[in-house]
Coordinates of C-alpha atoms in Angstrom, one line a residue:
X1 CA -20.0 -149.1 -201.1
X2 CA -17.6 -146.1 -201.5
X3 CA -15.6 -145.5 -198.4
X4 CA -13.6 -142.5 -197.1
X5 CA -10.0 -143.5 -196.4
X6 CA -8.9 -143.7 -192.9
X7 CA -6.3 -141.0 -193.6
X8 CA -9.1 -138.6 -194.7
X9 CA -11.2 -139.4 -191.6
X10 CA -8.1 -138.8 -189.4
X11 CA -7.5 -135.4 -191.1
X12 CA -11.1 -134.4 -190.7
X13 CA -11.1 -135.3 -187.0
X14 CA -7.8 -133.6 -186.2
X15 CA -9.0 -130.4 -187.9
X16 CA -12.3 -130.5 -186.0
X17 CA -10.4 -131.2 -182.8
X18 CA -8.1 -128.3 -183.3
X19 CA -11.0 -125.9 -184.1
X20 CA -12.9 -127.1 -181.0
X21 CA -9.8 -126.7 -178.7
X22 CA -9.1 -123.3 -180.0
X23 CA -12.6 -122.2 -179.1
X24 CA -12.3 -123.8 -175.6
X25 CA -8.8 -122.7 -174.8
X26 CA -8.0 -119.4 -176.7
X27 CA -4.4 -119.5 -175.7
X28 CA -4.0 -122.5 -178.0
X29 CA -4.7 -120.1 -180.9
X30 CA -1.8 -118.0 -179.7
X31 CA 0.4 -121.1 -179.8
X32 CA -0.6 -121.8 -183.4
X33 CA 0.3 -118.2 -184.3
X34 CA 3.7 -118.5 -182.6
X35 CA 4.6 -121.8 -184.2
X36 CA 3.5 -120.5 -187.7
X37 CA 5.7 -117.4 -187.3
X38 CA 8.7 -119.3 -186.0
X39 CA 8.5 -122.0 -188.7
X40 CA 8.2 -119.3 -191.4
X41 CA 11.3 -117.6 -190.1
X42 CA 13.3 -120.8 -189.8
X43 CA 12.4 -121.9 -193.4
X44 CA 13.3 -118.4 -194.7
X45 CA 16.6 -118.3 -192.9
X46 CA 17.6 -121.9 -193.7
X47 CA 16.7 -122.7 -197.4
X48 CA 18.8 -126.0 -197.2
X49 CA 16.5 -127.2 -194.4
X50 CA 13.5 -126.3 -196.4
X51 CA 14.8 -128.3 -199.3
X52 CA 15.6 -131.2 -197.1
X53 CA 12.1 -131.2 -195.6
X54 CA 10.5 -131.0 -199.0
X55 CA 12.6 -133.9 -200.3
X56 CA 11.7 -136.0 -197.3
X57 CA 8.0 -135.2 -197.6
X58 CA 8.0 -133.4 -194.2
X59 CA 7.2 -129.9 -195.4
X60 CA 3.5 -130.6 -196.4
X61 CA 2.7 -132.2 -193.1
X62 CA 4.4 -129.6 -190.9
X63 CA 1.5 -127.1 -190.8
X64 CA -1.1 -129.8 -190.0
X65 CA 0.9 -131.8 -187.5
X66 CA -0.6 -132.1 -184.0
X67 CA -0.6 -134.4 -181.1
X68 CA -3.3 -134.5 -178.4
X69 CA -3.6 -136.2 -175.0
X70 CA -6.4 -137.7 -173.1
X71 CA -6.8 -139.6 -169.9
X72 CA -9.2 -142.5 -169.6
X73 CA -10.6 -144.2 -166.6
X74 CA -11.5 -147.8 -167.3
X75 CA -10.6 -150.8 -169.4
X76 CA -13.9 -150.5 -171.2
X77 CA -13.1 -146.9 -172.2
X78 CA -9.7 -147.8 -173.4
X79 CA -10.9 -150.8 -175.5
X80 CA -13.6 -148.8 -177.2
X81 CA -11.1 -145.9 -177.8
X82 CA -8.8 -148.4 -179.5
X83 CA -11.7 -149.3 -181.9
X84 CA -12.6 -145.6 -182.5
X85 CA -9.0 -144.7 -183.4
X86 CA -8.8 -147.7 -185.7
X87 CA -11.6 -146.1 -187.8
X88 CA -9.0 -143.3 -188.4
X89 CA -6.1 -145.6 -189.1
X90 CA -4.4 -145.0 -185.7
X91 CA -2.9 -147.9 -183.8
X92 CA -1.4 -148.3 -180.3
X93 CA 2.4 -147.9 -180.3
X94 CA 4.6 -148.2 -177.3
X95 CA 4.0 -148.6 -173.6
X96 CA 4.8 -145.7 -171.1
X97 CA 4.8 -146.2 -167.4
X98 CA 4.4 -142.8 -165.8
X99 CA 3.9 -144.1 -162.3
X100 CA 7.7 -144.2 -161.7
X101 CA 7.6 -140.4 -162.1
X102 CA 4.8 -140.0 -159.6
X103 CA 1.9 -139.9 -162.1
X104 CA -0.7 -142.7 -161.5
X105 CA -1.3 -143.6 -165.1
X106 CA 0.2 -145.8 -167.9
X107 CA -0.1 -144.9 -171.5
X108 CA 0.2 -145.6 -175.2
X109 CA 0.3 -143.5 -178.3
X110 CA -2.4 -144.0 -181.0
X111 CA -0.9 -143.0 -184.4
X112 CA -0.5 -143.9 -188.0
X113 CA 2.3 -146.4 -188.7
X114 CA 3.2 -146.5 -192.4
X115 CA 5.0 -144.0 -194.6
X116 CA 2.0 -143.0 -196.7
X117 CA -0.3 -142.5 -193.7
X118 CA 2.3 -140.5 -191.7
X119 CA 2.8 -138.3 -194.8
X120 CA -0.9 -137.8 -195.2
X121 CA -1.5 -136.8 -191.6
X122 CA 0.7 -137.7 -188.5
X123 CA -2.0 -136.8 -185.9
X124 CA -1.4 -138.8 -182.7
X125 CA -3.0 -139.0 -179.4
X126 CA -1.1 -139.9 -176.2
X127 CA -3.7 -141.9 -174.3
X128 CA -3.4 -142.6 -170.6
X129 CA -5.3 -145.1 -168.4
X130 CA -5.8 -144.4 -164.7
X131 CA -4.1 -146.8 -162.3
X132 CA -6.9 -147.3 -159.7
X133 CA -4.6 -149.7 -157.9
X134 CA -2.2 -146.9 -157.1
X135 CA -4.9 -145.0 -155.0
X136 CA -3.6 -145.9 -151.5
X137 CA -6.9 -145.2 -149.7
X138 CA -9.0 -148.3 -150.1
X139 CA -12.3 -146.6 -149.5
X140 CA -11.5 -143.8 -151.9
X141 CA -10.3 -146.4 -154.5
X142 CA -13.6 -148.3 -154.2
X143 CA -15.6 -145.0 -154.4
X144 CA -13.8 -143.9 -157.5
X145 CA -14.4 -147.3 -159.1
X146 CA -18.1 -147.1 -158.3
X147 CA -18.3 -143.6 -159.8
X148 CA -16.6 -144.7 -163.0
X149 CA -18.7 -147.8 -163.4
X150 CA -21.7 -145.5 -164.2
X151 CA -19.8 -143.3 -166.7
X152 CA -20.4 -143.6 -170.5
X153 CA -18.0 -141.4 -172.5
X154 CA -19.1 -142.4 -176.1
X155 CA -22.4 -141.4 -177.6
X156 CA -24.8 -144.2 -178.7
X157 CA -24.5 -143.1 -182.3
X158 CA -20.7 -142.9 -182.1
X159 CA -20.6 -146.6 -180.9
X160 CA -23.0 -147.6 -183.7
X161 CA -20.7 -145.9 -186.3
X162 CA -17.6 -147.6 -184.9
X163 CA -19.4 -151.0 -185.2
X164 CA -20.6 -150.1 -188.7
X165 CA -17.1 -149.2 -189.8
X166 CA -15.9 -152.6 -188.5
X167 CA -18.7 -154.5 -190.2
X168 CA -18.5 -152.9 -193.6
X169 CA -14.8 -152.1 -193.8
X170 CA -15.1 -148.3 -193.5
X171 CA -17.5 -145.4 -193.7
X172 CA -19.0 -143.4 -196.5
X173 CA -18.7 -139.7 -196.7
X174 CA -21.8 -138.8 -194.7
X175 CA -21.0 -141.5 -192.1
X176 CA -17.5 -140.2 -191.8
X177 CA -18.7 -136.7 -191.0
X178 CA -21.2 -138.0 -188.5
X179 CA -18.5 -140.2 -186.9
X180 CA -16.2 -137.1 -186.5
X181 CA -19.0 -135.1 -184.9
X182 CA -20.0 -137.9 -182.5
X183 CA -16.4 -138.7 -181.4
X184 CA -15.8 -135.0 -180.9
X185 CA -18.4 -135.1 -178.1
X186 CA -16.2 -137.6 -176.2
X187 CA -13.3 -135.1 -176.3
X188 CA -15.3 -132.0 -175.5
X189 CA -14.9 -130.1 -172.2
X190 CA -17.9 -130.4 -169.9
X191 CA -17.7 -128.2 -166.8
X192 CA -20.4 -129.9 -164.9
X193 CA -18.7 -132.3 -162.4
X194 CA -20.2 -135.7 -161.7
X195 CA -19.1 -135.7 -158.1
X196 CA -19.9 -133.3 -155.3
X197 CA -17.3 -130.8 -154.1
X198 CA -16.3 -132.8 -151.0
X199 CA -15.6 -135.9 -153.2
X200 CA -13.7 -133.8 -155.7
X201 CA -11.5 -132.5 -152.8
X202 CA -10.7 -136.0 -151.6
X203 CA -9.8 -137.1 -155.1
X204 CA -7.7 -134.0 -155.6
X205 CA -5.9 -134.6 -152.4
X206 CA -5.0 -138.1 -153.6
X207 CA -3.7 -136.7 -156.9
X208 CA -4.9 -133.9 -159.1
X209 CA -4.8 -136.2 -162.1
X210 CA -7.2 -138.6 -160.3
X211 CA -9.6 -135.8 -159.7
X212 CA -9.4 -134.8 -163.4
X213 CA -10.1 -138.3 -164.6
X214 CA -12.8 -139.4 -162.2
X215 CA -14.8 -136.2 -161.6
X216 CA -16.1 -135.3 -165.1
X217 CA -18.3 -136.7 -167.9
X218 CA -15.5 -137.6 -170.3
X219 CA -11.8 -137.5 -171.1
X220 CA -11.7 -133.9 -172.3
X221 CA -8.7 -133.3 -174.5
X222 CA -6.2 -131.8 -172.1
X223 CA -3.8 -130.3 -174.7
X224 CA -3.1 -130.1 -178.4
X225 CA 0.5 -129.7 -179.6
X226 CA 1.7 -128.1 -182.9
X227 CA 5.2 -128.9 -184.1
X228 CA 7.8 -126.2 -184.4
X229 CA 11.2 -126.2 -186.1
X230 CA 12.8 -124.2 -183.3
X231 CA 11.4 -124.7 -179.9
X232 CA 13.9 -122.4 -178.2
X233 CA 12.6 -119.5 -180.4
X234 CA 9.0 -120.6 -179.7
X235 CA 9.7 -120.6 -176.0
X236 CA 11.2 -117.1 -176.1
X237 CA 8.2 -115.9 -178.1
X238 CA 5.8 -117.3 -175.6
X239 CA 7.6 -115.5 -172.8
X240 CA 7.7 -112.3 -174.9
X241 CA 3.9 -112.4 -175.4
X242 CA 3.4 -112.8 -171.7
X243 CA 2.4 -116.5 -171.8
X244 CA 3.5 -118.3 -168.7
X245 CA 5.7 -121.0 -170.2
X246 CA 7.5 -123.8 -168.5
X247 CA 10.9 -122.7 -167.2
X248 CA 12.6 -125.8 -168.7
X249 CA 12.2 -127.4 -172.1
X250 CA 11.7 -131.1 -171.7
X251 CA 14.0 -133.5 -173.6
X252 CA 17.4 -133.3 -175.1
X253 CA 19.4 -130.0 -175.5
X254 CA 19.5 -127.9 -178.6
X255 CA 21.5 -129.6 -181.4
X256 CA 22.5 -129.2 -185.0
X257 CA 20.7 -132.4 -185.7
X258 CA 17.6 -132.6 -183.5
X259 CA 16.9 -136.0 -181.9
X260 CA 13.7 -137.5 -180.4
X261 CA 11.4 -134.9 -178.9
X262 CA 11.6 -131.6 -177.1
X263 CA 8.5 -130.1 -175.5
X264 CA 7.4 -127.0 -173.6
X265 CA 4.0 -125.8 -172.5
X266 CA 2.1 -123.0 -170.9
X267 CA 0.7 -123.5 -167.4
X268 CA -2.7 -125.2 -167.1
X269 CA -5.6 -122.7 -167.0
X270 CA -8.1 -122.4 -164.2
X271 CA -11.6 -123.2 -165.4
X272 CA -15.0 -122.7 -163.7
X273 CA -16.8 -125.9 -162.9
X274 CA -20.2 -126.6 -161.3
X275 CA -20.7 -129.3 -158.7
X276 CA -24.1 -130.9 -158.1
X277 CA -26.4 -128.5 -156.3
X278 CA -25.1 -125.6 -158.5
X279 CA -22.0 -125.2 -156.2
X280 CA -19.4 -123.3 -158.1
X281 CA -15.7 -124.3 -158.1
X282 CA -12.6 -124.3 -160.2
X283 CA -10.5 -127.0 -161.9
X284 CA -7.0 -126.9 -163.3
X285 CA -6.0 -129.5 -166.0
X286 CA -5.9 -128.2 -169.5
X287 CA -2.8 -126.5 -171.0
X288 CA -1.0 -125.7 -174.3
X289 CA 2.1 -127.4 -175.6
X290 CA 4.6 -127.0 -178.4
X291 CA 7.0 -129.7 -179.6
X292 CA 10.1 -130.1 -181.8
X293 CA 10.7 -133.5 -183.3
X294 CA 14.0 -134.9 -184.4
X295 CA 15.5 -138.2 -185.5
X296 CA 14.2 -141.5 -184.2
X297 CA 17.0 -143.3 -182.3
X298 CA 17.9 -147.0 -182.5
X299 CA 18.1 -149.0 -179.3
X300 CA 21.9 -148.2 -179.2
X301 CA 21.1 -144.5 -179.6
X302 CA 18.3 -144.6 -177.1
X303 CA 20.6 -146.3 -174.5
X304 CA 23.2 -143.5 -175.0
X305 CA 20.4 -140.9 -174.8
X306 CA 19.0 -142.3 -171.5
X307 CA 22.5 -142.6 -170.0
X308 CA 23.4 -139.0 -170.8
X309 CA 20.0 -137.7 -169.6
X310 CA 20.4 -139.5 -166.3
X311 CA 23.9 -138.0 -166.0
X312 CA 22.6 -134.5 -166.5
X313 CA 19.7 -135.0 -164.1
X314 CA 22.0 -136.4 -161.4
X315 CA 24.5 -133.6 -161.6
X316 CA 24.8 -130.6 -159.3
X317 CA 27.1 -128.2 -161.1
X318 CA 25.5 -125.4 -163.2
X319 CA 22.0 -125.0 -164.4
X320 CA 19.9 -127.8 -165.8
X321 CA 20.5 -126.5 -169.4
X322 CA 24.3 -126.3 -168.7
X323 CA 24.4 -129.9 -167.3
X324 CA 22.3 -131.1 -170.2
X325 CA 24.6 -129.5 -172.8
X326 CA 27.7 -130.8 -171.1
X327 CA 26.4 -134.4 -170.9
X328 CA 25.2 -134.5 -174.5
X329 CA 28.5 -133.3 -175.9
X330 CA 29.2 -137.1 -176.0
X331 CA 26.3 -137.7 -178.5
X332 CA 27.5 -137.3 -182.1
X333 CA 25.8 -134.3 -183.7
X334 CA 26.1 -134.8 -187.5
X335 CA 23.8 -137.0 -189.5
X336 CA 26.7 -139.1 -191.0
X337 CA 28.3 -139.6 -187.5
X338 CA 24.9 -140.8 -186.1
X339 CA 24.3 -143.0 -189.2
X340 CA 27.7 -144.7 -189.2
X341 CA 27.6 -145.2 -185.4
X342 CA 24.1 -146.9 -185.7
X343 CA 22.5 -144.4 -183.4
X344 CA 19.5 -143.3 -185.5
X345 CA 17.2 -144.6 -188.1
X346 CA 17.4 -143.3 -191.7
X347 CA 15.3 -143.3 -194.8
X348 CA 17.3 -143.9 -198.0
X349 CA 16.3 -142.5 -201.4
X350 CA 17.9 -142.3 -204.8
X351 CA 19.2 -138.8 -205.8
X352 CA 19.5 -139.9 -209.5
X353 CA 16.3 -140.2 -211.4
X354 CA 16.6 -143.9 -212.1
X355 CA 19.9 -145.0 -210.6
X356 CA 21.5 -145.6 -214.0
X357 CA 24.7 -143.8 -212.9
X358 CA 25.4 -146.3 -210.2
X359 CA 27.6 -149.1 -211.5
X360 CA 28.9 -150.9 -208.4
X361 CA 29.6 -150.6 -204.7
X362 CA 27.1 -150.7 -201.8
X363 CA 25.0 -148.3 -199.8
X364 CA 27.8 -146.4 -198.1
X365 CA 29.6 -146.0 -201.4
X366 CA 26.4 -144.7 -203.1
X367 CA 25.9 -142.2 -200.2
X368 CA 29.5 -141.0 -200.4
X369 CA 29.2 -140.6 -204.2
X370 CA 26.0 -138.6 -203.8
X371 CA 23.8 -141.2 -205.6
X372 CA 21.7 -142.0 -202.5
X373 CA 20.4 -139.6 -199.8
X374 CA 20.1 -140.6 -196.2
X375 CA 17.5 -138.6 -194.2
X376 CA 16.8 -139.2 -190.5
X377 CA 13.4 -140.8 -189.9
X378 CA 11.3 -138.4 -187.7
X379 CA 10.5 -139.7 -184.2
X380 CA 6.7 -140.1 -184.1
X381 CA 6.5 -141.2 -180.4
X382 CA 6.9 -139.8 -176.9
X383 CA 9.3 -139.8 -174.0
X384 CA 8.0 -141.0 -170.6
X385 CA 10.3 -138.6 -168.6
X386 CA 9.2 -135.7 -170.7
X387 CA 5.5 -136.6 -170.5
X388 CA 5.7 -136.9 -166.8
X389 CA 7.6 -133.6 -166.6
X390 CA 4.9 -131.8 -168.6
X391 CA 2.1 -133.4 -166.5
X392 CA 3.8 -132.5 -163.2
X393 CA 4.5 -128.9 -164.2
X394 CA 0.8 -128.4 -164.9
X395 CA -0.4 -130.0 -161.7
X396 CA 1.5 -127.9 -159.1
X397 CA 4.7 -128.4 -157.1
X398 CA 3.0 -130.5 -154.4
X399 CA 2.0 -133.3 -156.8
X400 CA 5.1 -135.5 -156.7
X401 CA 4.2 -139.0 -155.5
X402 CA 6.4 -142.1 -155.2
X403 CA 4.7 -145.2 -156.6
X404 CA 7.9 -147.2 -157.1
X405 CA 8.7 -149.3 -160.2
X406 CA 5.3 -150.6 -161.0
X407 CA 5.0 -151.0 -164.8
X408 CA 2.1 -153.2 -165.7
X409 CA 2.2 -153.6 -169.5
X410 CA 0.4 -156.9 -169.5
X411 CA -2.5 -155.4 -167.5
X412 CA -2.6 -152.4 -169.9
X413 CA -2.7 -154.6 -173.0
X414 CA -5.4 -156.7 -171.4
X415 CA -7.5 -153.6 -170.9
X416 CA -6.7 -152.4 -174.4
X417 CA -7.7 -155.7 -176.0
X418 CA -4.5 -155.7 -178.1
X419 CA -0.8 -155.7 -177.9
X420 CA 1.0 -152.3 -178.4
X421 CA 3.4 -152.2 -181.3
X422 CA 7.1 -151.9 -180.7
X423 CA 8.2 -148.5 -181.9
X424 CA 11.8 -149.7 -182.6
X425 CA 10.5 -152.4 -184.9
X426 CA 8.4 -149.9 -186.8
X427 CA 11.3 -147.6 -187.4
X428 CA 13.6 -150.5 -188.4
X429 CA 10.9 -151.6 -190.8
X430 CA 10.7 -148.2 -192.4
X431 CA 14.4 -148.0 -192.8
X432 CA 14.7 -151.6 -194.2
X433 CA 11.9 -150.9 -196.7
X434 CA 13.6 -147.8 -198.0
X435 CA 16.8 -149.7 -198.5
X436 CA 14.9 -152.4 -200.4
X437 CA 13.3 -149.8 -202.6
X438 CA 16.7 -148.4 -203.5
X439 CA 18.1 -151.8 -204.3
X440 CA 15.0 -152.7 -206.4
X441 CA 15.3 -149.5 -208.4
X442 CA 19.0 -150.2 -209.1
X443 CA 18.2 -153.8 -210.3
X444 CA 15.7 -152.3 -212.7
X445 CA 18.2 -149.8 -213.9
X446 CA 20.8 -152.5 -214.5
X447 CA 18.4 -154.8 -216.3

């Protein structure tokens, strides 16, 4: 039976999701316009960057790159979502405990993991699971559990198509289109609440995220995020257009060589909802976000990043941006310095057509002679502090909670029905394979 590739299904779904969210949240369309304008200007002003992105295969994916975020309620929902994402070639990578930042969820990122799939479409979904155990009121916790036990977020046809894909090793063209349409219903906004106004208020008082997750028919997509090449310019453009952007960009400071992930967003919109009995109300949860992605850091680089970030956050002199810039002066800001210090992962490719010009030496010699190019591997994942900062900024200033250090990765993976992949191992594998490919090409040239 002819099947549609998982990459193609992922592309169809991400395009459909983007179109749906643009209809539901028109400001998202403004973000797409801002990002397109900023990226065009950056590429026009920096032809060397454009050439670098093209050589690395990053240019083609830039305009389609998105990440989304959803919040699930139960282990059953998470397990079925894992199976749904697998149909699109997306796998759980990393474990993120947001409870230590006052958000009662823990999360993973579903995404493609190999070079070819990432180049085809790097769509990813940050997927959170509610920590019912963190609801302090035992009665409210039991009530929330009872409400969620009756919820079904997937359509019957959607589940059948997931099962069919598993049984036959994929979907044909018509099935793939139907799968996308059915799964889209899971992510669609439904303004009719499943709880009455009084229950919603009690859930909201416990935490706005709890109300958002428990009160509605499904895990409506709460934001989609295009990728920009200059988030500072995008932030300024948001403000110039009158969009209420975050005051602070989450993540590292501006750098010559971007690292990890920088994010900003506009404030969550107020949406009309209807409680049982046709009682009108409002709910605030969905927002728009922009991100700038940089180099993936090694464990050594990440340890330095975490230490410098903590130093900036703990300081009292100057603004947040000034403290961040001062702290990160200690982080090398050239590709070669980062590479030789072992702070970031790199992809290695031959600059010579067949490597015949290389007669001896090793990798560093070949790079120095211009025979091999080292390009930073783009960070495909997320930062828990930044994610919590984005969540909190869109929930209101009174939403800070203290849950203590309560990571529960084993419980999360039990709910998921699988282990999450180690993102460091994935990046290290990409780097090692690129080196092996260079060496194989050189052996062939020498033969």
